[in-house]
DNA sequence: TCAATAGTGTCTCTTAGACACTATCAG
DNA sequence: CTGATAGTGTCTAAGAGACACTATTGA
């Protein structure tokens, strides 16, 4: 039986006994690990009837209408289950739904993407979870379902937004220097940025504040900063000018 | 019964007999009509068991797992049913899902937003559909479900993107002048733009081309343009500088 | 002629890019 | 001292804002 259109019904379209798609939530979790962008994946179980057994996939799962108040709560729950942390940054990425993406039937997933510092992803990682480096917007193993496509979209979104926002701040540890932050921008954008322009932009954005400590090393010490409390991301009115 | 997590299952998580949320698609359809931003709404039916009877709502309805190949196809179908046209521009806006947004149960909607020229929205409008002016990002009647919130998000997204993209081109008729286009930018942004900078930006974006015709009136004729074939939206590297 | 709108040119200001320069540490 | 990295200053180029100026029509 096909669903009635919500607004057509002269008949009783309050009837709800038609097939419903499966509803899932998946989270693309990013962190910087040894100078590279990484994403957290989980290995699919091997049980009978399981689609894509032992393939790597984005952390996620079915919406639980009893446990989850709303979609974001569901995403937070998945994140917490896999990493033990609630990410400092979580944004909706989009939804993917079609007849064929899951062999178990018509399904739609609500995808989120999360940013966290490396330190956060180390403590309580689930046993089936593992960090994978992202190179050229892709991952080495072929992912389950359409998760490769979702990951590509997430990387693209992240790259785009890094051009004109302060998102990389959420990938930083609690205390960091300006050169640290610039390195993270450069890792995500995969191109060098000009130091002077970078510093001017970041410092005039009023997003970080210096703390009374320096990072000392074999050379000139660097001022340490932390994120300001009001932690909404900052939007710049220009992008970093693209090369060529 | 609660759904098993996709990736936890040592037991058989291939079991699918747990409650599923309702899945719908809603479309926010924008057009410019007499110098103002308008959105297309449909009136909800009055039948027994219908939520929000006779309230105005975004056009949309349940995903039909038999008819709809994927979410976008479902959105295109809704759009066609209500306007008779397939919009020149359709973009996913996001998804809203929670236990309480629909009195019939846990539901999630996949929201899209569409842009079309005024002319398109005149021919085959559904009898229950009507254009409403958007003022200050809101609509006069209180909308059904959480559609007011979705509409607000759509207007905000549109305003943001108009600052740095060529999206308003999709609100224009087939032939238009540069002052026409500027007026549409100004309507959406709700502030005047500077003529000279506007023309420079649009003309250097290589998105429109002059045709061999002028718009004649009681004053100096204006060059008519049309959208170039390759109709992807253009992204500028700067926003129009915000006031103050 | 004038009113009205289309379209151009000229100046200033902001900010990115390039790049040289100074500053401060360990050894 | 040297090497290394942090941080600043100076010049140029691009594009926006402001605004004056010219251009082309109908009446």
PDB file of C-alpha atoms in Angstrom, chain A residues 10-244:
ATOM      1  CA  UNK A  10     -10.143  13.843   1.104  1.00  0.00           C
ATOM      2  CA  UNK A  11     -10.057  10.217   2.173  1.00  0.00           C
ATOM      3  CA  UNK A  12      -8.577   9.253   5.487  1.00  0.00           C
ATOM      4  CA  UNK A  13      -4.901   9.826   4.994  1.00  0.00           C
ATOM      5  CA  UNK A  14      -4.407   9.432   8.719  1.00  0.00           C
ATOM      6  CA  UNK A  15      -3.849   5.762   7.927  1.00  0.00           C
ATOM      7  CA  UNK A  16      -0.238   4.866   8.586  1.00  0.00           C
ATOM      8  CA  UNK A  17      -0.105   1.199   7.613  1.00  0.00           C
ATOM      9  CA  UNK A  18       2.232   1.514   4.641  1.00  0.00           C
ATOM     10  CA  UNK A  19       5.860   0.424   4.481  1.00  0.00           C
ATOM     11  CA  UNK A  20       8.325   2.809   6.090  1.00  0.00           C
ATOM     12  CA  UNK A  21      11.968   3.204   5.137  1.00  0.00           C
ATOM     13  CA  UNK A  22      14.627   2.270   7.663  1.00  0.00           C
ATOM     14  CA  UNK A  23      15.979   5.304   9.492  1.00  0.00           C
ATOM     15  CA  UNK A  24      19.612   5.526  10.566  1.00  0.00           C
ATOM     16  CA  UNK A  25      22.098   8.114  11.743  1.00  0.00           C
ATOM     17  CA  UNK A  26      25.786   8.049  10.772  1.00  0.00           C
ATOM     18  CA  UNK A  27      28.575  10.278  12.051  1.00  0.00           C
ATOM     19  CA  UNK A  28      31.753  11.280  10.236  1.00  0.00           C
ATOM     20  CA  UNK A  29      34.215  11.946  13.047  1.00  0.00           C
ATOM     21  CA  UNK A  30      37.356  13.873  12.134  1.00  0.00           C
ATOM     22  CA  UNK A  31      40.556  14.422  14.059  1.00  0.00           C
ATOM     23  CA  UNK A  32      44.116  15.380  13.232  1.00  0.00           C
ATOM     24  CA  UNK A  33      46.641  12.664  14.039  1.00  0.00           C
ATOM     25  CA  UNK A  34      50.339  12.895  13.231  1.00  0.00           C
ATOM     26  CA  UNK A  35      50.023  15.742  10.800  1.00  0.00           C
ATOM     27  CA  UNK A  36      47.166  14.196   8.856  1.00  0.00           C
ATOM     28  CA  UNK A  37      43.374  14.246   8.712  1.00  0.00           C
ATOM     29  CA  UNK A  38      41.852  11.075  10.128  1.00  0.00           C
ATOM     30  CA  UNK A  39      38.350   9.679  10.319  1.00  0.00           C
ATOM     31  CA  UNK A  40      36.965   7.154  12.796  1.00  0.00           C
ATOM     32  CA  UNK A  41      35.532   3.951  11.316  1.00  0.00           C
ATOM     33  CA  UNK A  42      34.007   0.842  12.851  1.00  0.00           C
ATOM     34  CA  UNK A  43      34.120  -2.675  11.533  1.00  0.00           C
ATOM     35  CA  UNK A  44      30.765  -4.237  10.676  1.00  0.00           C
ATOM     36  CA  UNK A  45      29.800  -7.406  12.509  1.00  0.00           C
ATOM     37  CA  UNK A  46      30.075 -10.785  10.844  1.00  0.00           C
ATOM     38  CA  UNK A  47      26.720 -12.240  11.933  1.00  0.00           C
ATOM     39  CA  UNK A  48      24.265 -13.944   9.571  1.00  0.00           C
ATOM     40  CA  UNK A  49      22.051 -11.538   7.713  1.00  0.00           C
ATOM     41  CA  UNK A  50      24.442  -8.682   8.342  1.00  0.00           C
ATOM     42  CA  UNK A  51      25.080  -6.512   5.312  1.00  0.00           C
ATOM     43  CA  UNK A  52      28.720  -5.826   4.420  1.00  0.00           C
ATOM     44  CA  UNK A  53      30.171  -8.202   7.041  1.00  0.00           C
ATOM     45  CA  UNK A  54      33.594  -7.110   8.322  1.00  0.00           C
ATOM     46  CA  UNK A  55      33.653  -4.057   6.064  1.00  0.00           C
ATOM     47  CA  UNK A  56      34.609  -0.730   7.571  1.00  0.00           C
ATOM     48  CA  UNK A  57      31.796   1.787   7.977  1.00  0.00           C
ATOM     49  CA  UNK A  58      30.953   5.092   9.543  1.00  0.00           C
ATOM     50  CA  UNK A  59      29.841   4.802  13.160  1.00  0.00           C
ATOM     51  CA  UNK A  60      26.069   4.855  13.215  1.00  0.00           C
ATOM     52  CA  UNK A  61      22.958   2.805  13.470  1.00  0.00           C
ATOM     53  CA  UNK A  62      19.223   2.780  13.631  1.00  0.00           C
ATOM     54  CA  UNK A  63      17.259   5.570  15.198  1.00  0.00           C
ATOM     55  CA  UNK A  64      15.831   4.231  18.428  1.00  0.00           C
ATOM     56  CA  UNK A  65      12.416   5.801  18.847  1.00  0.00           C
ATOM     57  CA  UNK A  66      12.452   4.899  22.528  1.00  0.00           C
ATOM     58  CA  UNK A  67      15.903   6.222  23.381  1.00  0.00           C
ATOM     59  CA  UNK A  68      16.437   9.134  20.997  1.00  0.00           C
ATOM     60  CA  UNK A  69      14.536  12.354  21.579  1.00  0.00           C
ATOM     61  CA  UNK A  70      15.617  13.710  18.222  1.00  0.00           C
ATOM     62  CA  UNK A  71      18.132  13.134  15.442  1.00  0.00           C
ATOM     63  CA  UNK A  72      20.906  15.129  17.036  1.00  0.00           C
ATOM     64  CA  UNK A  73      20.500  13.248  20.312  1.00  0.00           C
ATOM     65  CA  UNK A  74      20.855  10.054  18.322  1.00  0.00           C
ATOM     66  CA  UNK A  75      24.067  11.344  16.706  1.00  0.00           C
ATOM     67  CA  UNK A  76      25.441  12.370  20.099  1.00  0.00           C
ATOM     68  CA  UNK A  77      24.645   8.899  21.418  1.00  0.00           C
ATOM     69  CA  UNK A  78      26.526   7.196  18.543  1.00  0.00           C
ATOM     70  CA  UNK A  79      29.465   9.520  19.046  1.00  0.00           C
ATOM     71  CA  UNK A  80      29.594   8.852  22.743  1.00  0.00           C
ATOM     72  CA  UNK A  81      29.312   5.079  22.270  1.00  0.00           C
ATOM     73  CA  UNK A  82      32.296   5.002  19.908  1.00  0.00           C
ATOM     74  CA  UNK A  83      34.617   7.607  21.385  1.00  0.00           C
ATOM     75  CA  UNK A  84      33.476   8.145  24.948  1.00  0.00           C
ATOM     76  CA  UNK A  85      33.335  11.877  24.338  1.00  0.00           C
ATOM     77  CA  UNK A  86      30.749  14.370  23.277  1.00  0.00           C
ATOM     78  CA  UNK A  87      32.393  16.248  20.442  1.00  0.00           C
ATOM     79  CA  UNK A  88      32.969  19.957  20.770  1.00  0.00           C
ATOM     80  CA  UNK A  89      31.560  20.381  17.279  1.00  0.00           C
ATOM     81  CA  UNK A  90      28.703  18.507  15.639  1.00  0.00           C
ATOM     82  CA  UNK A  91      26.964  19.632  12.477  1.00  0.00           C
ATOM     83  CA  UNK A  92      24.376  18.044  10.253  1.00  0.00           C
ATOM     84  CA  UNK A  93      25.836  17.054   6.914  1.00  0.00           C
ATOM     85  CA  UNK A  94      22.799  15.888   4.966  1.00  0.00           C
ATOM     86  CA  UNK A  95      20.746  12.804   4.354  1.00  0.00           C
ATOM     87  CA  UNK A  96      21.116   9.963   1.936  1.00  0.00           C
ATOM     88  CA  UNK A  97      18.137   7.755   1.186  1.00  0.00           C
ATOM     89  CA  UNK A  98      17.360   5.343  -1.588  1.00  0.00           C
ATOM     90  CA  UNK A  99      15.952   1.949  -2.367  1.00  0.00           C
ATOM     91  CA  UNK A 100      19.321   0.339  -2.951  1.00  0.00           C
ATOM     92  CA  UNK A 101      21.811   1.701  -0.455  1.00  0.00           C
ATOM     93  CA  UNK A 102      21.059  -0.961   2.157  1.00  0.00           C
ATOM     94  CA  UNK A 103      20.316  -4.551   1.074  1.00  0.00           C
ATOM     95  CA  UNK A 104      17.802  -4.819   3.917  1.00  0.00           C
ATOM     96  CA  UNK A 105      15.444  -2.407   2.161  1.00  0.00           C
ATOM     97  CA  UNK A 106      14.657   1.239   1.419  1.00  0.00           C
ATOM     98  CA  UNK A 107      16.654   3.213   3.935  1.00  0.00           C
ATOM     99  CA  UNK A 108      17.586   6.787   4.716  1.00  0.00           C
ATOM    100  CA  UNK A 109      20.476   7.917   6.852  1.00  0.00           C
ATOM    101  CA  UNK A 110      20.885  11.268   8.537  1.00  0.00           C
ATOM    102  CA  UNK A 111      24.591  12.056   8.390  1.00  0.00           C
ATOM    103  CA  UNK A 112      26.438  14.306  10.837  1.00  0.00           C
ATOM    104  CA  UNK A 113      30.007  15.382  10.995  1.00  0.00           C
ATOM    105  CA  UNK A 114      32.013  15.950  14.142  1.00  0.00           C
ATOM    106  CA  UNK A 115      35.359  17.542  14.901  1.00  0.00           C
ATOM    107  CA  UNK A 116      37.454  16.659  17.924  1.00  0.00           C
ATOM    108  CA  UNK A 117      41.016  17.107  19.130  1.00  0.00           C
ATOM    109  CA  UNK A 118      43.356  14.143  18.885  1.00  0.00           C
ATOM    110  CA  UNK A 119      43.556  13.824  22.669  1.00  0.00           C
ATOM    111  CA  UNK A 120      39.794  13.232  22.921  1.00  0.00           C
ATOM    112  CA  UNK A 121      39.855  10.259  20.576  1.00  0.00           C
ATOM    113  CA  UNK A 122      42.359   8.285  22.629  1.00  0.00           C
ATOM    114  CA  UNK A 123      40.725   7.542  25.933  1.00  0.00           C
ATOM    115  CA  UNK A 124      37.624   5.422  25.563  1.00  0.00           C
ATOM    116  CA  UNK A 125      37.642   4.236  21.992  1.00  0.00           C
ATOM    117  CA  UNK A 126      35.287   1.317  21.303  1.00  0.00           C
ATOM    118  CA  UNK A 127      37.095  -1.957  20.533  1.00  0.00           C
ATOM    119  CA  UNK A 128      35.667  -2.178  17.016  1.00  0.00           C
ATOM    120  CA  UNK A 129      36.641   1.414  16.178  1.00  0.00           C
ATOM    121  CA  UNK A 130      39.826   2.611  14.502  1.00  0.00           C
ATOM    122  CA  UNK A 131      41.246   5.839  13.084  1.00  0.00           C
ATOM    123  CA  UNK A 132      42.006   5.913   9.348  1.00  0.00           C
ATOM    124  CA  UNK A 133      43.980   8.551   7.485  1.00  0.00           C
ATOM    125  CA  UNK A 134      42.107  10.451   4.794  1.00  0.00           C
ATOM    126  CA  UNK A 135      44.167  11.050   1.700  1.00  0.00           C
ATOM    127  CA  UNK A 136      42.853  12.923  -1.313  1.00  0.00           C
ATOM    128  CA  UNK A 137      39.386  12.923   0.240  1.00  0.00           C
ATOM    129  CA  UNK A 138      39.249   9.131   0.260  1.00  0.00           C
ATOM    130  CA  UNK A 139      39.951   6.245   2.552  1.00  0.00           C
ATOM    131  CA  UNK A 140      41.968   3.165   1.681  1.00  0.00           C
ATOM    132  CA  UNK A 141      39.372   0.446   2.297  1.00  0.00           C
ATOM    133  CA  UNK A 142      36.134   0.548   0.351  1.00  0.00           C
ATOM    134  CA  UNK A 143      33.451   1.426   2.859  1.00  0.00           C
ATOM    135  CA  UNK A 144      30.142  -0.320   3.504  1.00  0.00           C
ATOM    136  CA  UNK A 145      26.854   1.011   2.121  1.00  0.00           C
ATOM    137  CA  UNK A 146      27.274   4.422   0.450  1.00  0.00           C
ATOM    138  CA  UNK A 147      29.561   5.547   3.259  1.00  0.00           C
ATOM    139  CA  UNK A 148      32.380   6.309   0.857  1.00  0.00           C
ATOM    140  CA  UNK A 149      30.154   8.855  -0.824  1.00  0.00           C
ATOM    141  CA  UNK A 150      29.110  10.334   2.524  1.00  0.00           C
ATOM    142  CA  UNK A 151      32.710  10.588   3.637  1.00  0.00           C
ATOM    143  CA  UNK A 152      33.661  12.342   0.415  1.00  0.00           C
ATOM    144  CA  UNK A 153      30.860  14.831   0.974  1.00  0.00           C
ATOM    145  CA  UNK A 154      32.011  15.392   4.547  1.00  0.00           C
ATOM    146  CA  UNK A 155      35.608  16.053   3.508  1.00  0.00           C
ATOM    147  CA  UNK A 156      34.410  18.429   0.823  1.00  0.00           C
ATOM    148  CA  UNK A 157      32.196  20.286   3.280  1.00  0.00           C
ATOM    149  CA  UNK A 158      35.030  20.491   5.799  1.00  0.00           C
ATOM    150  CA  UNK A 159      37.477  21.810   3.191  1.00  0.00           C
ATOM    151  CA  UNK A 160      35.000  24.374   1.946  1.00  0.00           C
ATOM    152  CA  UNK A 161      34.184  25.660   5.396  1.00  0.00           C
ATOM    153  CA  UNK A 162      37.796  25.792   6.500  1.00  0.00           C
ATOM    154  CA  UNK A 163      38.341  28.364   3.723  1.00  0.00           C
ATOM    155  CA  UNK A 164      36.140  30.876   5.501  1.00  0.00           C
ATOM    156  CA  UNK A 165      35.456  29.713   9.058  1.00  0.00           C
ATOM    157  CA  UNK A 166      37.216  28.972  12.306  1.00  0.00           C
ATOM    158  CA  UNK A 167      36.226  25.290  12.272  1.00  0.00           C
ATOM    159  CA  UNK A 168      39.793  23.992  12.685  1.00  0.00           C
ATOM    160  CA  UNK A 169      39.769  25.488  16.161  1.00  0.00           C
ATOM    161  CA  UNK A 170      37.646  22.495  17.201  1.00  0.00           C
ATOM    162  CA  UNK A 171      40.392  20.137  16.068  1.00  0.00           C
ATOM    163  CA  UNK A 172      42.883  21.743  18.458  1.00  0.00           C
ATOM    164  CA  UNK A 173      43.816  20.683  21.986  1.00  0.00           C
ATOM    165  CA  UNK A 174      42.893  22.980  24.852  1.00  0.00           C
ATOM    166  CA  UNK A 175      46.091  24.983  24.494  1.00  0.00           C
ATOM    167  CA  UNK A 176      47.782  25.649  21.181  1.00  0.00           C
ATOM    168  CA  UNK A 177      49.960  28.172  19.382  1.00  0.00           C
ATOM    169  CA  UNK A 178      49.156  30.120  16.248  1.00  0.00           C
ATOM    170  CA  UNK A 179      51.641  28.108  14.167  1.00  0.00           C
ATOM    171  CA  UNK A 180      49.899  24.948  15.442  1.00  0.00           C
ATOM    172  CA  UNK A 181      46.570  26.273  14.247  1.00  0.00           C
ATOM    173  CA  UNK A 182      48.010  27.311  10.918  1.00  0.00           C
ATOM    174  CA  UNK A 183      49.413  23.820  10.438  1.00  0.00           C
ATOM    175  CA  UNK A 184      45.950  22.346  10.947  1.00  0.00           C
ATOM    176  CA  UNK A 185      44.469  24.736   8.391  1.00  0.00           C
ATOM    177  CA  UNK A 186      47.181  23.709   5.976  1.00  0.00           C
ATOM    178  CA  UNK A 187      46.612  20.008   6.599  1.00  0.00           C
ATOM    179  CA  UNK A 188      42.914  20.258   5.884  1.00  0.00           C
ATOM    180  CA  UNK A 189      43.315  22.554   2.879  1.00  0.00           C
ATOM    181  CA  UNK A 190      46.362  20.664   1.655  1.00  0.00           C
ATOM    182  CA  UNK A 191      48.197  23.824   0.688  1.00  0.00           C
ATOM    183  CA  UNK A 192      50.476  26.279   2.479  1.00  0.00           C
ATOM    184  CA  UNK A 193      49.075  29.516   3.828  1.00  0.00           C
ATOM    185  CA  UNK A 194      50.877  32.793   4.258  1.00  0.00           C
ATOM    186  CA  UNK A 195      51.882  33.307   7.881  1.00  0.00           C
ATOM    187  CA  UNK A 196      51.331  37.015   8.124  1.00  0.00           C
ATOM    188  CA  UNK A 197      47.876  37.080   6.557  1.00  0.00           C
ATOM    189  CA  UNK A 198      46.865  34.039   8.575  1.00  0.00           C
ATOM    190  CA  UNK A 199      47.802  35.617  11.890  1.00  0.00           C
ATOM    191  CA  UNK A 200      46.080  38.880  11.057  1.00  0.00           C
ATOM    192  CA  UNK A 201      42.872  37.100  10.148  1.00  0.00           C
ATOM    193  CA  UNK A 202      42.753  34.820  13.150  1.00  0.00           C
ATOM    194  CA  UNK A 203      43.714  37.472  15.681  1.00  0.00           C
ATOM    195  CA  UNK A 204      41.189  39.979  14.376  1.00  0.00           C
ATOM    196  CA  UNK A 205      38.440  37.361  14.505  1.00  0.00           C
ATOM    197  CA  UNK A 206      38.313  37.509  18.297  1.00  0.00           C
ATOM    198  CA  UNK A 207      37.967  33.751  18.553  1.00  0.00           C
ATOM    199  CA  UNK A 208      41.021  32.833  20.660  1.00  0.00           C
ATOM    200  CA  UNK A 209      42.718  34.432  23.639  1.00  0.00           C
ATOM    201  CA  UNK A 210      46.317  34.245  24.850  1.00  0.00           C
ATOM    202  CA  UNK A 211      47.003  32.499  28.142  1.00  0.00           C
ATOM    203  CA  UNK A 212      49.825  33.295  30.532  1.00  0.00           C
ATOM    204  CA  UNK A 213      52.062  30.555  29.187  1.00  0.00           C
ATOM    205  CA  UNK A 214      54.500  30.002  26.339  1.00  0.00           C
ATOM    206  CA  UNK A 215      55.400  26.848  24.443  1.00  0.00           C
ATOM    207  CA  UNK A 216      59.136  26.440  24.909  1.00  0.00           C
ATOM    208  CA  UNK A 217      61.363  24.462  22.570  1.00  0.00           C
ATOM    209  CA  UNK A 218      64.773  24.582  20.909  1.00  0.00           C
ATOM    210  CA  UNK A 219      63.894  27.981  19.478  1.00  0.00           C
ATOM    211  CA  UNK A 220      61.900  31.111  20.140  1.00  0.00           C
ATOM    212  CA  UNK A 221      58.980  30.358  22.492  1.00  0.00           C
ATOM    213  CA  UNK A 222      55.475  30.679  21.085  1.00  0.00           C
ATOM    214  CA  UNK A 223      52.458  32.242  22.729  1.00  0.00           C
ATOM    215  CA  UNK A 224      49.833  29.708  23.794  1.00  0.00           C
ATOM    216  CA  UNK A 225      46.160  30.414  23.157  1.00  0.00           C
ATOM    217  CA  UNK A 226      42.833  28.859  23.995  1.00  0.00           C
ATOM    218  CA  UNK A 227      39.401  29.067  22.372  1.00  0.00           C
ATOM    219  CA  UNK A 228      37.202  31.800  23.757  1.00  0.00           C
ATOM    220  CA  UNK A 229      34.184  30.631  25.701  1.00  0.00           C
ATOM    221  CA  UNK A 230      31.467  31.735  23.256  1.00  0.00           C
ATOM    222  CA  UNK A 231      32.381  28.886  21.020  1.00  0.00           C
ATOM    223  CA  UNK A 232      30.276  29.473  17.899  1.00  0.00           C
ATOM    224  CA  UNK A 233      32.393  29.202  14.780  1.00  0.00           C
ATOM    225  CA  UNK A 234      33.464  32.473  13.184  1.00  0.00           C
ATOM    226  CA  UNK A 235      32.614  33.177   9.536  1.00  0.00           C
ATOM    227  CA  UNK A 236      35.077  35.304   7.594  1.00  0.00           C
ATOM    228  CA  UNK A 237      33.798  37.496   4.782  1.00  0.00           C
ATOM    229  CA  UNK A 238      36.477  36.266   2.430  1.00  0.00           C
ATOM    230  CA  UNK A 239      37.916  32.883   1.712  1.00  0.00           C
ATOM    231  CA  UNK A 240      41.617  32.329   1.850  1.00  0.00           C
ATOM    232  CA  UNK A 241      42.317  33.183  -1.737  1.00  0.00           C
ATOM    233  CA  UNK A 242      42.581  29.981  -3.697  1.00  0.00           C
ATOM    234  CA  UNK A 243      45.888  29.341  -5.472  1.00  0.00           C
ATOM    235  CA  UNK A 244      46.471  30.239  -9.166  1.00  0.00           C
TER     236      UNK A 244
END
